[in-house]
């Protein structure tokens, strides 16, 4: 059965602070109310892929008119004005082969017409967000001296899952041992990811509205002890993890404004804001280079900060934040998500719209490789395992192609020396039944590799996972029907099986069944060895679960 995908990658709530678009010569007229509505829809649905200033990233450039010169001097022109309202209405309603999804089932005809007119007008420029703005937004709800000095509950904190309830703007803390929802807390709008303190005591979560929430797991019930705004749109956070600096700092990456911010790791007091505006790897100025994934190095006092639009990877040395040192590494444009290789020396990040994976060597501070992949790699944090024929590999799936690519990664471990010849090559492509993969996952104690495909337009694919046997990758993968196993009734809205997370011991895999905004969803837990259903975690409050972050695995970067 074929069913259309609902608005993929719906975006941030920054529209509140926005005015209407400025009228563009030749563009259809709009009333002030229409402009305000267009701004809201744009930021909720479009900005994540196309950018606030509409210069394009994963999605196409949506400026009213653009002109560009390629490297051979050839000039081309285009833009929304050229396409006009009727054509744009069709694109918005039905999507494109290039990966744009259809909106005819989430926007009304009037809203589609409004958006077709809105994007022919000049883009809004949202306000900047300074260190002072951050300070003004900062709430230290429970100062350090008033927090517990020891764990006040009996929960096995290492096996707690911080679970995003996307559309309710909440985080569910689920006890991984009993599989009971321990507590649900309010967080930012369409909360995106959670990362753990190096100690495993605190959870830091970031919403698409730029709100960072710090949750203390030592209270009897998880308690929000501080919050702060990074700007009006953000996606990433991480702590400082290097020995001697554990949890001293938190860094947050902004989509708008394009900047990263350094905060005190214990209180979230803002300390420094660094803009990422500047030149791209092609030598052109970009006004909106958004901060995508950020990860803390274990071997140096550094964060790896991946800047989407410039294609530059920044190694930010936090040992002296007043005299901040940044190493800027050129890679490829539109950096997105990524993860460590198994030695945690190399960080591999998808340059998704360039169809490449960039690998940075955090020991030497240099680009180690730029690996060509299939269309739109999307690894999440990727998956590391020892391939029977090619040695250590890191896996990524693709949004735009039906394969999981395995990239050979280097190591100093002599027992893998014979695999050196394969390093930084795609050594195998595992076939998937279709494109639309978002996440792959394995665990050092597992012999399975799990892959989802929630963005595949076929209902049968979006609702399932495929599991590969790492010991024998020639075997066809096993199909796991997450929607069926959930036992939940079929709903009007598409239910996507998205994001896998292992428990601490690597014996269970948790998958979200992400249903409609008003439908009860579930987390479906499987025994990793037998691939049999173990438990369905559901509750009337289980609305739109997406990412899940096991405290221990996230703290130690195990994937
Ligand atoms: Fe994500 C990670 C950006 C849409 C679920 N997502 C990330 C990261 C970035 C990012 C930059 C890496 C953070 C890091 O490691 O520091 N995501 C974006 C977008 O720009 C995009 C395409 C559109 C948007 O407007 O946000 C987008 N993401 C989605 C979704 O629609 C998903 C599927 C559901 C949801 O919750 O919104 C989604 N993204 C996730 C998850 C991770 C993530 C679960 C963390 C994966 C992990 O295992 O670490």
XYZ file of C-alpha atoms and ligand atoms in Angstrom:
608
model
C 0.000 0.000 0.000
C 1.294 3.451 -0.833
C 0.664 6.374 1.452
C 2.128 9.810 1.285
C 4.570 10.929 3.909
C 3.483 13.636 6.265
C 5.579 16.797 6.363
C 9.042 15.438 6.778
C 11.447 17.264 8.988
C 8.933 19.839 10.140
C 10.812 22.676 11.670
C 11.223 25.325 14.298
C 8.932 27.685 16.063
C 10.930 30.804 15.593
C 8.168 32.494 13.671
C 6.926 34.282 16.776
C 9.580 36.971 16.641
C 9.181 37.512 12.920
C 7.578 40.266 10.954
C 6.093 39.747 7.508
C 8.172 39.235 4.384
C 9.210 42.417 2.597
C 7.361 42.914 -0.647
C 9.436 41.894 -3.638
C 8.969 43.631 -6.956
C 6.767 41.466 -9.163
C 5.741 39.208 -6.280
C 2.074 38.558 -5.473
C 0.704 40.962 -2.883
C 0.039 39.718 0.638
C -1.782 41.201 3.601
C 0.062 41.608 6.913
C -1.923 38.709 8.385
C -1.021 36.469 5.443
C 2.651 37.369 5.783
C 2.605 36.516 9.475
C 0.933 33.182 8.768
C 3.426 32.469 5.951
C 6.345 33.226 8.275
C 4.985 30.803 10.873
C 4.427 27.976 8.399
C 7.794 28.573 6.770
C 9.676 28.285 10.048
C 7.694 25.271 11.184
C 7.847 23.338 7.943
C 10.505 24.595 5.557
C 13.435 26.342 7.257
C 15.138 23.112 8.479
C 15.914 22.026 4.913
C 15.911 25.308 2.959
C 17.400 27.699 5.553
C 15.915 30.785 7.156
C 17.304 33.024 4.418
C 16.194 30.405 1.858
C 19.640 29.981 0.321
C 19.166 26.194 0.295
C 20.960 23.311 2.025
C 19.408 19.840 1.977
C 16.529 21.545 0.183
C 16.774 23.854 -2.839
C 17.378 27.618 -2.886
C 13.972 29.313 -2.412
C 14.923 32.951 -2.913
C 12.582 35.037 -5.107
C 15.410 35.466 -7.630
C 18.943 34.084 -7.693
C 21.900 34.260 -10.024
C 24.997 32.113 -9.804
C 28.222 31.568 -11.657
C 29.712 28.075 -11.676
C 33.428 27.316 -11.559
C 33.650 27.419 -15.381
C 32.158 30.920 -15.404
C 28.716 29.838 -16.626
C 25.989 32.082 -15.258
C 22.555 30.711 -14.424
C 19.472 32.433 -13.047
C 16.350 31.181 -11.355
C 14.087 31.705 -8.407
C 10.567 31.512 -7.122
C 9.346 34.469 -9.164
C 10.258 32.629 -12.352
C 8.320 29.558 -11.249
C 5.218 31.536 -10.285
C 2.278 30.740 -8.044
C 0.644 27.902 -10.006
C 3.846 25.879 -10.425
C 4.881 26.474 -6.813
C 1.477 25.342 -5.556
C 2.022 22.038 -7.393
C 5.527 21.564 -5.953
C 4.329 22.274 -2.410
C 1.267 20.066 -2.753
C 2.818 17.058 -4.461
C 6.563 17.267 -3.712
C 9.333 16.510 -6.203
C 11.536 13.617 -7.258
C 14.425 15.560 -5.750
C 13.266 14.656 -2.245
C 10.780 17.430 -1.439
C 7.817 15.814 0.293
C 4.159 16.529 -0.428
C 2.259 18.895 1.836
C -1.228 18.385 0.445
C -2.164 16.325 3.479
C -0.918 18.748 6.117
C -1.562 22.159 4.571
C -4.947 23.264 3.293
C -5.366 24.448 -0.310
C -5.453 28.037 0.981
C -2.273 27.534 2.985
C -0.525 26.034 -0.053
C -1.549 29.045 -2.129
C -0.373 31.357 0.640
C 3.032 29.627 0.828
C 3.415 29.727 -2.961
C 2.977 33.512 -2.760
C 5.028 33.907 0.434
C 8.205 32.419 -1.041
C 8.066 34.806 -3.993
C 8.542 37.623 -1.507
C 11.851 38.594 0.070
C 12.803 36.359 3.023
C 12.415 37.616 6.567
C 15.584 38.145 8.521
C 14.985 37.102 12.131
C 16.610 39.044 14.956
C 20.127 38.244 16.194
C 20.650 36.727 19.648
C 23.488 38.100 21.758
C 25.234 36.923 24.906
C 23.026 39.403 26.761
C 19.902 37.874 25.201
C 21.128 34.493 26.371
C 21.724 35.878 29.868
C 18.224 37.362 29.937
C 16.723 34.006 29.003
C 18.803 32.028 31.520
C 16.921 30.421 34.419
C 18.894 28.807 37.197
C 15.980 26.986 38.749
C 17.916 24.962 41.314
C 21.389 26.308 42.167
C 24.149 23.727 42.584
C 24.172 24.113 46.394
C 20.488 23.145 46.596
C 20.865 19.971 44.552
C 21.207 16.510 46.116
C 24.689 15.402 47.097
C 23.859 11.783 46.312
C 21.365 9.904 44.159
C 17.956 10.171 45.885
C 16.192 7.456 43.876
C 16.776 3.758 43.332
C 16.640 3.853 39.529
C 19.505 2.283 37.567
C 20.395 5.633 35.975
C 22.875 4.148 33.497
C 19.989 2.342 31.800
C 17.515 5.238 31.675
C 16.301 6.286 28.209
C 15.754 10.019 27.624
C 12.993 9.913 25.024
C 11.917 12.805 22.832
C 8.144 13.354 22.712
C 8.478 15.551 19.698
C 5.165 17.299 19.247
C 4.251 17.742 22.911
C 7.598 19.432 23.586
C 8.394 16.945 26.342
C 11.035 14.479 27.387
C 10.051 11.109 28.861
C 12.597 9.518 31.168
C 11.994 5.770 30.906
C 13.485 3.235 33.299
C 15.266 0.776 31.004
C 15.145 -2.043 33.570
C 11.397 -1.957 34.387
C 10.375 -0.213 31.126
C 8.098 2.088 33.127
C 7.838 5.778 32.299
C 9.650 7.313 35.282
C 8.740 10.926 34.621
C 7.770 13.303 31.787
C 9.153 16.836 31.752
C 8.343 19.926 29.677
C 11.183 20.946 27.371
C 11.519 23.056 24.229
C 9.269 23.027 21.149
C 9.777 19.898 18.998
C 12.660 18.872 21.225
C 15.447 17.422 19.087
C 18.293 15.614 20.817
C 19.480 14.800 24.334
C 23.066 14.359 25.410
C 24.373 13.279 28.818
C 26.850 14.849 31.189
C 30.182 13.025 31.342
C 29.109 11.823 34.814
C 25.750 10.501 33.551
C 23.909 12.549 36.196
C 22.507 15.296 33.969
C 20.544 15.179 30.730
C 20.832 18.196 28.420
C 18.156 18.515 25.810
C 17.662 21.034 23.022
C 14.434 22.043 21.308
C 13.911 23.486 17.856
C 13.046 26.778 19.562
C 16.637 26.925 20.825
C 15.685 26.126 24.419
C 18.258 24.049 26.312
C 16.982 22.225 29.385
C 19.238 20.677 32.025
C 17.697 17.808 33.975
C 19.158 16.358 37.170
C 18.563 12.602 37.525
C 19.701 12.508 41.171
C 16.449 13.928 42.560
C 13.740 11.509 43.597
C 12.071 12.441 40.310
C 14.067 13.945 37.407
C 14.073 17.705 37.883
C 14.824 20.588 35.546
C 17.557 22.582 37.288
C 18.347 25.167 34.592
C 17.319 26.331 31.149
C 18.536 28.839 28.600
C 17.844 29.910 25.045
C 20.581 29.618 22.405
C 18.652 31.654 19.847
C 15.435 30.942 18.024
C 16.367 27.665 16.337
C 18.913 25.018 17.383
C 19.728 21.339 17.007
C 22.780 20.274 19.014
C 24.439 20.258 22.458
C 27.337 18.456 24.079
C 29.383 18.721 27.256
C 33.145 18.898 27.702
C 34.371 15.315 28.148
C 38.168 15.544 28.234
C 39.857 14.448 31.481
C 39.969 17.337 33.935
C 37.203 19.241 32.097
C 34.352 16.757 32.576
C 31.066 18.707 32.515
C 32.839 22.057 33.012
C 31.230 23.413 29.854
C 28.240 22.840 27.632
C 28.251 23.889 23.997
C 25.102 24.459 21.952
C 24.807 24.824 18.188
C 22.409 27.365 16.674
C 20.534 27.195 13.372
C 19.433 30.782 13.948
C 21.406 32.848 14.572
C 24.191 30.808 13.015
C 26.523 30.566 16.001
C 27.646 28.284 18.792
C 27.454 29.188 22.454
C 29.521 28.040 25.391
C 27.866 27.752 28.789
C 28.804 26.665 32.277
C 28.111 22.915 32.384
C 26.716 23.004 35.933
C 24.438 26.024 35.713
C 24.078 26.903 31.993
C 25.335 30.424 32.664
C 26.252 31.744 29.202
C 29.962 32.441 28.767
C 30.688 32.987 25.108
C 28.990 33.183 21.725
C 30.916 32.537 18.497
C 29.475 33.340 15.076
C 29.885 30.820 12.257
C 29.162 33.302 9.453
C 31.829 33.466 6.798
C 33.149 31.890 3.638
C 32.160 28.462 2.357
C 34.634 25.840 1.147
C 33.982 27.295 -2.329
C 35.144 30.729 -1.189
C 31.729 32.411 -1.206
C 30.313 34.387 1.707
C 27.354 32.715 3.408
C 25.177 34.673 5.828
C 23.589 31.623 7.442
C 26.063 28.785 8.109
C 24.102 26.738 10.647
C 25.671 24.586 13.314
C 24.721 20.959 12.721
C 26.191 18.115 14.801
C 28.564 18.748 17.691
C 30.562 16.116 19.528
C 33.043 16.235 22.412
C 36.467 14.684 21.902
C 37.652 12.124 24.459
C 41.338 12.658 23.598
C 41.634 16.459 23.663
C 39.842 19.419 25.288
C 37.956 19.987 22.028
C 34.559 19.888 20.436
C 34.012 18.955 16.818
C 31.557 21.572 15.516
C 30.164 20.872 12.052
C 29.029 23.924 10.136
C 26.410 22.968 7.570
C 26.455 25.590 4.814
C 30.199 26.390 4.802
C 31.235 22.715 4.810
C 33.800 23.534 7.469
C 34.527 21.409 10.491
C 35.718 23.418 13.490
C 37.811 21.839 16.216
C 37.100 24.188 19.125
C 39.690 24.039 21.897
C 37.887 24.894 25.145
C 40.971 24.809 27.405
C 41.063 28.634 27.399
C 37.753 30.080 26.296
C 38.948 33.686 26.605
C 41.610 32.961 24.021
C 39.558 30.483 22.061
C 41.424 28.468 19.441
C 39.567 27.055 16.465
C 41.075 24.749 13.861
C 39.029 25.093 10.674
C 38.999 22.094 8.397
C 37.618 22.304 4.875
C 35.426 19.365 3.931
C 32.255 19.493 1.794
C 29.077 21.548 1.993
C 25.940 20.808 3.960
C 27.381 18.955 6.906
C 24.689 17.309 8.965
C 24.928 14.387 11.410
C 27.679 11.922 12.235
C 29.535 9.845 14.786
C 32.862 8.459 15.943
C 34.668 5.504 14.421
C 35.219 2.684 16.932
C 38.589 4.090 18.128
C 36.958 7.525 18.763
C 39.823 9.212 16.936
C 37.978 9.950 13.690
C 34.651 11.754 13.475
C 32.649 10.893 10.351
C 30.030 13.409 9.294
C 27.601 13.358 6.389
C 27.916 16.215 3.899
C 24.472 15.129 2.886
C 23.594 17.261 -0.127
C 27.130 16.649 -1.500
C 26.614 12.869 -1.189
C 29.814 12.482 0.788
C 31.024 11.551 4.240
C 33.852 13.664 5.659
C 36.193 12.107 8.206
C 38.210 14.330 10.494
C 41.251 13.066 12.364
C 40.890 14.669 15.788
C 44.416 13.592 16.747
C 46.165 15.496 13.955
C 43.422 18.095 13.482
C 43.215 17.374 9.748
C 40.751 16.048 7.244
C 41.425 12.312 6.960
C 39.140 11.579 4.003
C 36.184 12.664 1.918
C 34.343 9.538 0.922
C 31.804 9.492 -1.926
C 28.585 7.760 -0.960
C 25.189 7.224 -2.507
C 22.567 9.992 -2.434
C 22.063 11.926 0.839
C 23.892 9.916 3.489
C 22.149 10.173 6.880
C 24.011 8.206 9.535
C 22.542 9.523 12.786
C 25.689 8.675 14.734
C 26.402 5.701 12.454
C 27.266 2.160 13.562
C 30.682 0.551 14.160
C 31.496 -3.119 13.845
C 34.164 -5.523 12.656
C 33.301 -6.730 9.171
C 34.252 -10.403 8.632
C 36.058 -9.557 5.380
C 37.060 -5.877 5.672
C 37.787 -5.320 9.371
C 36.580 -2.213 11.250
C 33.792 -0.377 9.405
C 31.422 2.498 10.131
C 27.957 2.305 8.581
C 25.645 4.966 7.203
C 22.257 4.697 5.558
C 20.923 7.129 2.942
C 17.791 9.191 2.603
C 18.083 9.149 -1.156
C 19.197 5.593 -1.954
C 18.354 2.050 -0.982
C 21.698 1.055 0.527
C 23.605 1.089 3.789
C 27.240 1.933 3.014
C 30.057 0.412 5.036
C 33.197 2.556 5.181
C 36.475 0.977 6.331
C 38.067 2.964 9.183
C 41.764 2.938 10.207
C 43.169 1.736 13.504
C 46.595 1.319 15.119
C 45.508 -2.080 16.413
C 47.944 -4.529 14.805
C 45.359 -7.279 14.582
C 43.539 -5.242 11.951
C 46.680 -4.164 10.030
C 45.789 -6.339 7.043
C 42.671 -4.239 6.409
C 44.637 -1.005 5.927
C 44.275 -1.263 2.133
C 40.520 -0.701 2.490
C 40.668 2.361 4.735
C 38.285 5.176 3.778
C 36.745 3.100 0.988
C 33.130 2.059 0.781
C 33.802 -1.660 1.082
C 30.228 -2.879 0.835
C 26.746 -1.563 0.169
C 24.005 -3.513 1.908
C 20.790 -3.513 -0.071
C 17.660 -2.068 1.526
C 14.154 -2.508 0.055
C 13.975 1.239 -0.571
C 15.388 4.671 0.269
C 14.339 6.850 3.207
C 16.690 5.521 5.865
C 17.443 7.847 8.780
C 19.242 5.739 11.378
C 21.414 2.622 11.697
C 22.549 1.122 14.964
C 24.579 -1.695 16.511
C 26.346 -2.294 19.836
C 29.734 -3.862 20.711
C 27.867 -6.780 22.364
C 25.617 -7.377 19.378
C 26.012 -9.184 16.069
C 23.151 -7.282 14.462
C 22.930 -4.075 12.455
C 19.513 -2.394 12.485
C 18.331 0.019 9.796
C 15.067 1.979 9.638
C 13.439 3.663 6.635
C 10.859 6.062 8.085
C 11.086 8.467 5.155
C 10.231 5.829 2.565
C 6.906 6.660 0.865
C 5.675 3.045 1.039
C 3.745 2.411 4.219
C 5.161 -1.137 4.391
C 8.674 0.278 4.516
C 8.180 3.293 6.766
C 6.736 1.123 9.534
C 9.478 -1.500 9.686
C 13.176 -2.057 10.386
C 15.605 -4.404 8.658
C 18.196 -6.327 10.643
C 21.467 -7.559 9.112
C 23.580 -10.367 10.508
C 27.044 -8.850 10.935
C 28.671 -12.316 10.930
C 27.225 -13.103 7.506
C 26.184 -10.042 5.553
C 25.347 -12.117 2.490
C 22.177 -13.258 4.264
C 19.060 -11.237 3.426
C 18.103 -8.917 6.300
C 15.240 -9.859 8.606
C 12.181 -7.630 8.381
C 10.828 -6.424 11.731
C 7.275 -5.104 11.537
C 7.331 -2.506 14.284
C 3.827 -1.135 13.610
C 2.263 -4.585 13.728
C 4.238 -5.606 16.804
C 3.089 -2.470 18.625
C -0.474 -3.837 18.649
C -1.752 -0.263 18.286
C -4.747 0.305 16.022
C -4.108 1.576 12.489
C -4.569 5.343 12.354
C -5.131 7.898 9.643
C -1.695 9.385 10.172
C 1.337 7.484 8.958
C 3.250 5.673 11.702
C 6.979 5.656 11.210
C 9.361 3.219 12.869
C 12.251 5.520 13.678
C 15.564 5.552 15.546
C 16.976 2.524 17.318
C 18.708 2.631 20.676
C 20.301 -0.244 22.592
C 19.973 -0.726 26.320
C 23.176 -0.443 28.331
C 24.118 -4.115 27.972
C 23.438 -4.250 24.261
C 20.810 -6.987 24.630
C 17.684 -5.013 23.651
C 16.820 -2.614 20.854
C 14.233 0.114 21.396
C 12.435 1.535 18.347
C 9.948 4.412 18.303
C 6.687 4.021 16.477
C 6.119 7.699 15.659
C 2.420 8.254 15.002
C 0.199 11.288 14.457
C 0.118 14.344 16.700
C -2.998 13.254 18.530
C -2.521 9.475 18.363
C -1.073 7.271 21.035
C 2.316 5.988 19.884
C 4.693 3.449 21.368
C 8.256 2.348 21.878
C 8.665 -1.229 20.787
C 11.426 -3.205 22.483
C 13.093 -6.241 20.877
C 15.426 -8.903 22.181
C 18.517 -8.286 20.066
C 19.620 -11.927 20.033
C 16.334 -13.583 19.051
C 14.820 -10.517 17.299
C 11.597 -11.327 19.157
C 9.272 -8.707 20.583
C 9.985 -8.116 24.275
C 7.760 -5.239 25.351
C 5.556 -2.465 24.017
C 5.926 0.707 26.061
C 2.842 2.820 25.530
C 0.674 5.257 27.420
C -1.859 7.983 26.542
C 1.013 10.424 27.091
C 3.252 8.600 24.605
C 2.761 11.080 21.757
C 5.197 11.318 18.834
C 8.218 9.578 20.383
C 11.274 9.906 18.120
C 14.885 9.962 19.437
C 15.841 7.854 22.462
C 19.093 8.265 24.306
C 20.293 5.599 26.701
C 22.260 7.346 29.453
C 25.266 5.012 29.421
C 25.545 4.563 25.646
C 25.154 8.299 25.000
C 27.612 9.265 27.736
C 30.234 6.843 26.392
C 29.404 7.360 22.678
C 28.634 3.691 22.123
C 27.112 2.989 18.713
Fe 17.321 15.576 13.306
C 20.093 14.477 15.031
C 19.084 18.282 12.233
C 14.739 16.431 11.259
C 15.430 13.109 14.690
N 19.236 16.237 13.569
C 20.235 15.629 14.308
C 21.432 16.410 14.213
C 21.130 17.497 13.435
C 19.768 17.387 13.029
C 22.076 18.618 13.050
C 22.770 16.067 14.859
C 22.835 16.567 16.277
C 24.139 16.185 16.959
O 24.563 15.035 16.847
O 24.734 17.046 17.607
N 16.987 17.069 11.923
C 17.839 18.068 11.657
C 17.278 18.947 10.643
O 17.776 20.018 10.219
C 16.071 18.303 10.132
C 16.392 17.706 8.762
C 14.908 19.254 9.878
C 14.482 20.025 11.081
O 13.746 20.970 10.900
O 14.853 19.743 12.206
C 15.874 17.192 11.173
N 15.409 14.873 13.003
C 14.522 15.371 12.146
C 13.245 14.691 12.244
O 12.185 14.968 11.603
C 13.429 13.556 13.182
C 13.386 12.249 12.393
C 12.352 13.441 14.259
C 12.396 14.523 15.297
O 12.492 14.199 16.475
O 12.310 15.673 14.930
C 14.835 13.842 13.703
N 17.702 14.071 14.607
C 16.766 13.197 15.080
C 17.388 12.323 16.064
C 18.728 12.699 16.159
C 18.895 13.809 15.236
C 16.684 11.190 16.804
C 19.805 12.102 17.053
C 20.300 10.802 16.506
C 21.316 10.146 17.420
O 21.239 8.909 17.568
O 22.175 10.831 17.951
